PDB file of C-alpha atoms in Angstrom:
ATOM      1  CA  UNK A 753     116.383  19.313 128.454  1.00 38.00           C
ATOM      2  CA  UNK A 754     115.941  22.900 129.542  1.00 43.00           C
ATOM      3  CA  UNK A 755     117.492  25.674 127.458  1.00 47.00           C
ATOM      4  CA  UNK A 756     119.708  28.235 129.132  1.00 48.00           C
ATOM      5  CA  UNK A 757     117.668  30.813 127.321  1.00 48.00           C
ATOM      6  CA  UNK A 758     114.277  29.562 128.606  1.00 50.00           C
ATOM      7  CA  UNK A 759     113.539  32.823 130.456  1.00 53.00           C
ATOM      8  CA  UNK A 760     114.188  35.044 127.394  1.00 57.00           C
ATOM      9  CA  UNK A 761     111.678  36.284 124.888  1.00 65.00           C
ATOM     10  CA  UNK A 762     112.428  34.822 121.387  1.00 69.00           C
ATOM     11  CA  UNK A 763     112.454  38.157 119.694  1.00 67.00           C
ATOM     12  CA  UNK A 764     115.091  39.402 122.153  1.00 72.00           C
ATOM     13  CA  UNK A 765     117.197  36.337 121.377  1.00 74.00           C
ATOM     14  CA  UNK A 766     116.922  36.977 117.629  1.00 75.00           C
ATOM     15  CA  UNK A 767     118.035  40.565 117.952  1.00 76.00           C
ATOM     16  CA  UNK A 768     120.881  39.710 120.395  1.00 78.00           C
ATOM     17  CA  UNK A 769     122.100  36.928 118.108  1.00 83.00           C
ATOM     18  CA  UNK A 770     122.094  39.192 115.070  1.00 81.00           C
ATOM     19  CA  UNK A 771     123.900  41.923 116.997  1.00 80.00           C
ATOM     20  CA  UNK A 772     126.445  39.481 118.319  1.00 83.00           C
ATOM     21  CA  UNK A 773     127.124  38.007 114.836  1.00 84.00           C
ATOM     22  CA  UNK A 774     127.578  41.488 113.293  1.00 80.00           C
ATOM     23  CA  UNK A 775     129.548  43.018 116.204  1.00 80.00           C
ATOM     24  CA  UNK A 776     132.097  40.212 116.431  1.00 80.00           C
ATOM     25  CA  UNK A 777     132.495  39.755 112.727  1.00 81.00           C
ATOM     26  CA  UNK A 778     135.322  42.368 112.633  1.00 80.00           C
ATOM     27  CA  UNK A 779     136.831  41.162 115.937  1.00 84.00           C
ATOM     28  CA  UNK A 780     137.005  44.415 118.071  1.00 81.00           C
ATOM     29  CA  UNK A 781     140.462  44.929 119.534  1.00 85.00           C
ATOM     30  CA  UNK A 782     139.307  46.418 122.860  1.00 90.00           C
ATOM     31  CA  UNK A 783     136.289  47.015 125.044  1.00 90.00           C
ATOM     32  CA  UNK A 784     135.788  50.570 123.747  1.00 91.00           C
ATOM     33  CA  UNK A 785     135.843  49.262 120.144  1.00 89.00           C
ATOM     34  CA  UNK A 786     133.369  46.550 121.083  1.00 85.00           C
ATOM     35  CA  UNK A 787     130.986  49.092 122.685  1.00 87.00           C
ATOM     36  CA  UNK A 788     131.347  51.429 119.665  1.00 89.00           C
ATOM     37  CA  UNK A 789     130.635  48.445 117.286  1.00 84.00           C
ATOM     38  CA  UNK A 790     127.520  47.434 119.260  1.00 83.00           C
ATOM     39  CA  UNK A 791     126.259  51.040 119.301  1.00 85.00           C
ATOM     40  CA  UNK A 792     126.753  51.388 115.514  1.00 85.00           C
ATOM     41  CA  UNK A 793     124.963  48.128 114.752  1.00 82.00           C
ATOM     42  CA  UNK A 794     122.016  48.946 117.046  1.00 79.00           C
ATOM     43  CA  UNK A 795     121.652  52.344 115.407  1.00 84.00           C
ATOM     44  CA  UNK A 796     121.839  50.804 111.868  1.00 84.00           C
ATOM     45  CA  UNK A 797     118.779  48.557 112.442  1.00 81.00           C
ATOM     46  CA  UNK A 798     115.926  50.128 110.529  1.00 84.00           C
ATOM     47  CA  UNK A 799     112.751  50.613 112.633  1.00 84.00           C
ATOM     48  CA  UNK A 800     110.644  48.967 109.980  1.00 84.00           C
ATOM     49  CA  UNK A 801     112.837  45.849 110.023  1.00 79.00           C
ATOM     50  CA  UNK A 802     112.434  45.546 113.782  1.00 77.00           C
ATOM     51  CA  UNK A 803     108.665  45.949 113.461  1.00 83.00           C
ATOM     52  CA  UNK A 804     108.486  43.269 110.716  1.00 81.00           C
ATOM     53  CA  UNK A 805     110.669  40.876 112.703  1.00 76.00           C
ATOM     54  CA  UNK A 806     108.362  41.372 115.675  1.00 79.00           C
ATOM     55  CA  UNK A 807     105.244  40.746 113.614  1.00 84.00           C
ATOM     56  CA  UNK A 808     106.706  37.619 112.089  1.00 80.00           C
ATOM     57  CA  UNK A 809     107.787  36.284 115.516  1.00 78.00           C
ATOM     58  CA  UNK A 810     104.299  36.872 116.939  1.00 84.00           C
ATOM     59  CA  UNK A 811     102.739  34.927 113.953  1.00 83.00           C
ATOM     60  CA  UNK A 812     105.153  32.114 114.482  1.00 80.00           C
ATOM     61  CA  UNK A 813     104.535  31.887 118.185  1.00 80.00           C
ATOM     62  CA  UNK A 814     100.787  32.038 117.700  1.00 84.00           C
ATOM     63  CA  UNK A 815     101.069  29.144 115.255  1.00 80.00           C
ATOM     64  CA  UNK A 816     103.184  27.126 117.688  1.00 78.00           C
ATOM     65  CA  UNK A 817     100.703  27.758 120.464  1.00 80.00           C
ATOM     66  CA  UNK A 818      97.738  26.827 118.178  1.00 80.00           C
ATOM     67  CA  UNK A 819      99.412  23.465 117.360  1.00 77.00           C
ATOM     68  CA  UNK A 820     100.625  22.944 121.028  1.00 72.00           C
ATOM     69  CA  UNK A 821     104.244  22.459 119.941  1.00 62.00           C
ATOM     70  CA  UNK A 822     106.731  22.698 122.724  1.00 60.00           C
ATOM     71  CA  UNK A 823     109.732  23.922 120.782  1.00 58.00           C
ATOM     72  CA  UNK A 824     110.190  26.110 117.718  1.00 55.00           C
ATOM     73  CA  UNK A 825     112.434  23.446 116.199  1.00 55.00           C
ATOM     74  CA  UNK A 826     109.361  21.188 115.952  1.00 49.00           C
ATOM     75  CA  UNK A 827     107.560  23.687 113.794  1.00 46.00           C
TER      76      UNK A 827
END
């Protein structure tokens, strides 16, 4: 079964999922509130956290490729 996210980079999905969870947690009342919430959460992500997340994702994907696993869930 193909995933609807098959064309997306895993790190991008991780960041988007985190932003979505944090943004909708307070249930923005309008589109301007939603945009402001997204902007605040993006600016609040420390650069070193993004760097570390990227490094960890690269290591995970290299390990998956080395073991020829088709899905992250199998790892």
